[in-house]
CSV table of C-alpha atoms in Angstrom, one decimal:
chain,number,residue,atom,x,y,z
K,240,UNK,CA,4.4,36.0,20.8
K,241,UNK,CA,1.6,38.6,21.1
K,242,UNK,CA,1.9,38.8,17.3
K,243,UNK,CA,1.7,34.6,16.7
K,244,UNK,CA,-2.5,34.7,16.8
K,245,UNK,CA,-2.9,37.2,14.4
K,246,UNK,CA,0.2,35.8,12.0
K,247,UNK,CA,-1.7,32.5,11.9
K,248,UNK,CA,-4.6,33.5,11.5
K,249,UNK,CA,-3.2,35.5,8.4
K,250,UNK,CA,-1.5,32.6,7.1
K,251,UNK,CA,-4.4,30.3,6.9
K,252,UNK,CA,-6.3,32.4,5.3
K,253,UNK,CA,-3.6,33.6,2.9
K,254,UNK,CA,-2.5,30.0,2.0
K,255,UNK,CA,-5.7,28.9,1.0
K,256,UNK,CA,-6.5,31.6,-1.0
K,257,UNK,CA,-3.2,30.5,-3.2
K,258,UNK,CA,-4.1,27.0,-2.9
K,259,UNK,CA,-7.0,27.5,-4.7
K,260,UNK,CA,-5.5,30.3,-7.0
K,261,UNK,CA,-3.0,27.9,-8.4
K,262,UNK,CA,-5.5,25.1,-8.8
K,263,UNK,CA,-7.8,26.7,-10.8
K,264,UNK,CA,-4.6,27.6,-12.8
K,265,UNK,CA,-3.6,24.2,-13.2
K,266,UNK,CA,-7.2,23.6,-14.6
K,267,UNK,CA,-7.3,25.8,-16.8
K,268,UNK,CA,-4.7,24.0,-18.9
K,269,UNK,CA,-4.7,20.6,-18.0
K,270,UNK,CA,-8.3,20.0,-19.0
K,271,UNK,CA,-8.6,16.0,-18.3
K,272,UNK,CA,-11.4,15.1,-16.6
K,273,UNK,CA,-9.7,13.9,-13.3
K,274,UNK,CA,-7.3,16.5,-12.1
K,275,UNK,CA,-6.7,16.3,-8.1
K,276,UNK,CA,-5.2,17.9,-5.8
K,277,UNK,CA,-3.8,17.8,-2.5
K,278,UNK,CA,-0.4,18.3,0.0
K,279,UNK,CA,0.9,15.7,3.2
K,280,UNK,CA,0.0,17.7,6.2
K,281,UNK,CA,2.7,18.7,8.2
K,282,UNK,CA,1.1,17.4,11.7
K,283,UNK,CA,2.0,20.4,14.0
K,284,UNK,CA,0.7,22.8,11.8
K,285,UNK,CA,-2.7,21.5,13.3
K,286,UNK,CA,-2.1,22.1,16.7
K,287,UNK,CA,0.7,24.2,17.6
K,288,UNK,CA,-0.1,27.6,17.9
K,289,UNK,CA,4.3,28.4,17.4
K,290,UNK,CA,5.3,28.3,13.2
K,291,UNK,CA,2.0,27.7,11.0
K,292,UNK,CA,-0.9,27.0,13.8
K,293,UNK,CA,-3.6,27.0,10.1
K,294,UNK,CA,-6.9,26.8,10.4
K,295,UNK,CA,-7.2,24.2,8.5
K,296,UNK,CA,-10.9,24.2,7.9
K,297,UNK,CA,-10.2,26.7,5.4
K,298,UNK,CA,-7.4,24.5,3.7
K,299,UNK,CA,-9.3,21.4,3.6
K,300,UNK,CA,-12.0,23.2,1.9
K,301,UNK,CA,-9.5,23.8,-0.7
K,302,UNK,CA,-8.5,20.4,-1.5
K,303,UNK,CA,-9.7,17.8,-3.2
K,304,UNK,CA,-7.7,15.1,-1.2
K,305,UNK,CA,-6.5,15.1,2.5
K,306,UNK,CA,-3.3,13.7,3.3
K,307,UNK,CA,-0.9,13.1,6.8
K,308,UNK,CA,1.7,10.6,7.5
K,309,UNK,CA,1.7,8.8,10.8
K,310,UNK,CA,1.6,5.2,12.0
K,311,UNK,CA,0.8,2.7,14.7
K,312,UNK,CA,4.2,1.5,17.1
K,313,UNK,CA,4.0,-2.0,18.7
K,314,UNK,CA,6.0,-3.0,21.8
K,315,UNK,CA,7.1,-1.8,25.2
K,316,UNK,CA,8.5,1.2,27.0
K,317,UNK,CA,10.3,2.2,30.1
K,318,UNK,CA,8.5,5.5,30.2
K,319,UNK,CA,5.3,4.0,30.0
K,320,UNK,CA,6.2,1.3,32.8
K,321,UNK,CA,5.7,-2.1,30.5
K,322,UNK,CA,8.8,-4.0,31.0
K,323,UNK,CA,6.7,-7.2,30.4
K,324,UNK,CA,3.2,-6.3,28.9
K,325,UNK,CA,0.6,-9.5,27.3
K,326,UNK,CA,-0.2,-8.8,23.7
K,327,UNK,CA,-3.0,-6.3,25.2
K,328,UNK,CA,-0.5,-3.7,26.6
K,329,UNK,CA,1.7,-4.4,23.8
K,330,UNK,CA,-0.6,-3.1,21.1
K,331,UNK,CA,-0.8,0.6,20.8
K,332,UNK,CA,1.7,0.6,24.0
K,333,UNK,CA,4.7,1.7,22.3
K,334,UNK,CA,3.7,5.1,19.9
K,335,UNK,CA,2.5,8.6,20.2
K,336,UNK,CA,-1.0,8.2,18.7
K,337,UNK,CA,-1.6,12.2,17.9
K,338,UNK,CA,-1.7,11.4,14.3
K,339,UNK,CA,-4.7,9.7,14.3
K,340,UNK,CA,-6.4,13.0,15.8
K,341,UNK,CA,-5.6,14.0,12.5
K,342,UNK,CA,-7.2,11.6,10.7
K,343,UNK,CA,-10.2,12.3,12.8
K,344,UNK,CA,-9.8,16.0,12.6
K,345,UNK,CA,-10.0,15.6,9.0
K,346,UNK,CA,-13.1,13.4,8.6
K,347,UNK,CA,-14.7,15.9,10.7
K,348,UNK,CA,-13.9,19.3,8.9
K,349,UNK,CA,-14.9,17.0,5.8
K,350,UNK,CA,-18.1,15.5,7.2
K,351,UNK,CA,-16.6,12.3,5.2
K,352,UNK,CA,-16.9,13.8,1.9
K,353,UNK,CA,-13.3,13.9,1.0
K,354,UNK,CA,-10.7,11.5,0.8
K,355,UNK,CA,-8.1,11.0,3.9
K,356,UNK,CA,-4.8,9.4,3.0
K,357,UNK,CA,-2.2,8.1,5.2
K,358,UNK,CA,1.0,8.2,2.7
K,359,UNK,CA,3.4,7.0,5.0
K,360,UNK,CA,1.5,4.3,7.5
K,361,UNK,CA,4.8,3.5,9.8
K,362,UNK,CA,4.0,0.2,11.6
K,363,UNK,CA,6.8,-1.1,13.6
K,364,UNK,CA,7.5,-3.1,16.7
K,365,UNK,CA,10.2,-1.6,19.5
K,366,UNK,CA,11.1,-2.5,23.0
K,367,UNK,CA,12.5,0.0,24.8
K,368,UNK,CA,13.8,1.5,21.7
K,369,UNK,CA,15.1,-1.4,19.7
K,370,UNK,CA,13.2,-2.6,16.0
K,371,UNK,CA,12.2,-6.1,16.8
K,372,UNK,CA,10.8,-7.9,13.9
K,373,UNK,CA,6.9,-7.4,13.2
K,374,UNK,CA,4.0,-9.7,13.6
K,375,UNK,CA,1.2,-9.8,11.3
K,376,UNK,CA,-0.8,-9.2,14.5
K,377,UNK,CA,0.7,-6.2,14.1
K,378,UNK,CA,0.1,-5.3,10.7
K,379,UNK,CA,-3.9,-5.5,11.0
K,380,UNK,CA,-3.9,-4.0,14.3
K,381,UNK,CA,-2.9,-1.0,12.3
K,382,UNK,CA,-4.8,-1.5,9.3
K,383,UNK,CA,-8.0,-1.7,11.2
K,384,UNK,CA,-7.0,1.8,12.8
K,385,UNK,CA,-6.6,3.2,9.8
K,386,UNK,CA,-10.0,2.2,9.4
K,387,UNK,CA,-11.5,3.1,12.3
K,388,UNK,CA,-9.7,6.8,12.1
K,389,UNK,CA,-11.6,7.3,9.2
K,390,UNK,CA,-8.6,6.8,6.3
K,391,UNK,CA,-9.3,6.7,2.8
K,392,UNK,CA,-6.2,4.6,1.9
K,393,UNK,CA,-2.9,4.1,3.8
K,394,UNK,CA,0.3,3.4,2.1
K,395,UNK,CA,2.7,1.5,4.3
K,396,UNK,CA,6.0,3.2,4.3
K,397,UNK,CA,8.6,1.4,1.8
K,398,UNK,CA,10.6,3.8,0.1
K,399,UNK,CA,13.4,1.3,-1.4
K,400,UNK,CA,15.5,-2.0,-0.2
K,401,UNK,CA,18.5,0.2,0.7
K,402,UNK,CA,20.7,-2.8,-0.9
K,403,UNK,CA,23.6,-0.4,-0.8
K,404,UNK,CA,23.5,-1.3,3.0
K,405,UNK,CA,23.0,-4.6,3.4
K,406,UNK,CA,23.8,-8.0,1.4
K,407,UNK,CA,22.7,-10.2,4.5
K,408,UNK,CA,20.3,-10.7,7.3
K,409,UNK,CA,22.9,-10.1,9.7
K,410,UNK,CA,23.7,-6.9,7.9
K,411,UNK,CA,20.0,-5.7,7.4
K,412,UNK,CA,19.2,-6.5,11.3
K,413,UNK,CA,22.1,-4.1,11.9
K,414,UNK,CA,20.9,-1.3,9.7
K,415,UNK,CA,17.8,-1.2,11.1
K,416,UNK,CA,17.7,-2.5,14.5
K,417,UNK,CA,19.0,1.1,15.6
K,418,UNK,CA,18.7,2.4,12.6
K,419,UNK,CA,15.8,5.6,12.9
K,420,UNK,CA,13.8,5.9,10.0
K,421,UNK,CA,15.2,2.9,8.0
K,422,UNK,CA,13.5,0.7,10.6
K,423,UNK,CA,10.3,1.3,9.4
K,424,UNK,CA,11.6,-0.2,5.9
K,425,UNK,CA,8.8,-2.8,4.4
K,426,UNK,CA,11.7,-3.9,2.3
K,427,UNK,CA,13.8,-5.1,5.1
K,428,UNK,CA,13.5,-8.5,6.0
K,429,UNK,CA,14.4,-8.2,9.9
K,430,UNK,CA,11.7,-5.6,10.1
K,431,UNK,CA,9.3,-7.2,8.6
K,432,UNK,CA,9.8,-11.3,7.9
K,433,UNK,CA,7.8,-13.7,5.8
K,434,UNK,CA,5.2,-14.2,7.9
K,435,UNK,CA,4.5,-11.0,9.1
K,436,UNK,CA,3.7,-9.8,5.8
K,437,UNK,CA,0.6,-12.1,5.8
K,438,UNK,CA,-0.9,-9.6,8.4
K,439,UNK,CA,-2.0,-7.9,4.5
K,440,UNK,CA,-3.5,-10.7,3.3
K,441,UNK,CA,-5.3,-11.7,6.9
K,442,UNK,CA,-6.4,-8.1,7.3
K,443,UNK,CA,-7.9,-8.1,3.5
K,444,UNK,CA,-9.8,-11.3,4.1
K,445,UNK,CA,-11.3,-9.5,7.5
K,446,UNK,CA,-12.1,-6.4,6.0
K,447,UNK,CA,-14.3,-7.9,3.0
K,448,UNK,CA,-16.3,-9.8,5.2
K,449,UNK,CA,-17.0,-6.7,7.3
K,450,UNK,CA,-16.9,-4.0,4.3
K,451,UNK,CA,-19.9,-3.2,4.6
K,452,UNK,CA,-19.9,-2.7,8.6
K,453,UNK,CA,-17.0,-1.2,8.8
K,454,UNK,CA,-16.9,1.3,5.8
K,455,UNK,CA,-18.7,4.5,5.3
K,456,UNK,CA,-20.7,4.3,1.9
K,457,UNK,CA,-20.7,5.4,-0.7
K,458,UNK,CA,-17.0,5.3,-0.9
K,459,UNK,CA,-15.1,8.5,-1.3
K,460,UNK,CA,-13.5,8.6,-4.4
């Protein structure tokens, strides 16, 4: 423990050095114009003063492009005493919000000069720790966080239809109604039905009306 400090410390300053070591590698043989890079933060390693504990001033420094995974949960929980919360409580009322300090972090270090990616936006709905299909309420709720947490660009999580699992609603409620990560499948049609989906197309609409409001310019690109 007396050591973890100083081992940090070390490590930021050490990773950042080869961050930048192996870019300008990189460059020097791929010589197109628009070469980026960047790395999905591993949250902790912000915070925690245990494992990496980086100052990541230095590391953001080094890359071109900022990156965390994270998302907004919908619903109710025992723990946080809503057993029958309005639409209010229910937003927000269900999720550990610490990545969005992250997001915020980030814009900050950055001063709003880099890009800020969510790569994995998780938006789901649970009461008391059962998937219950999403609302488009609940979709641009989320989006509009994104927003106001300063991201770049958020790419809600849908890795594949895991068909393998499922050949019917019934089945797909089943898979993911308990189902960990795989109920924060886009692609699953319990988790996410018809008309939740138009939460996208509401939140677009919304957003180019209040672009220019609501978004820093000129746009980080």
């Amino acid at each position: 423990p007396g050591l973890w400090a100083d081992w940090c410390k070390f490590m930021g300053t050490r990773y950042a050095e080869i961050l930048k070591s192996d870019m300008a590698l990189v460059r020097k043989n791929d010589r197109r114009d628009k070469v980026y890079f960047t790395e999905q933060t591993s949250l902790g390693n912000l915070w925690k003063y245990r494992g990496a504990g980086m100052d990541y001033r230095k590391i953001c420094d080094a890359l071109d492009v900022l990156a965390i995974e994270g998302g907004w949960g919908f619903g109710r929980e025992l723990r946080l005493g809503h057993s029958d919360g309005n639409a209010m409580e229910e937003a927000l009322a269900n999720t550990g919000i610490m990545y969005s300090f992250a997001l915020d972090t980030f814009r900050a270090i950055t001063k709003g000069q880099k890009p800020i990616m969510n790569n994995e936006h998780y938006c789901s709905r649970m009461v008391f720790g059962k998937r219950e299909p999403s609302r488009a309420e609940d979709l641009i709720t989320a989006m509009w966080c994104e927003v106001f947490h300063g991201a770049s660009g958020s790419l809600v999580y849908s890795w594949n239809k895991r068909i393998w699992e499922w050949r019917t609603f019934e089945e797909c409620k089943n898979m993911v109604i308990n189902g960990g990560y795989k109920s924060f499948n886009l692609l699953a049609p319990y988790a996410y039905p018809r008309e939740a989906l138009d939460g996208f197309k509401r939140f677009s609409e919304e957003i180019d009306r209040l672009c220019e409001i609501a978004l820093p310019f000129p746009r980080c690109q």
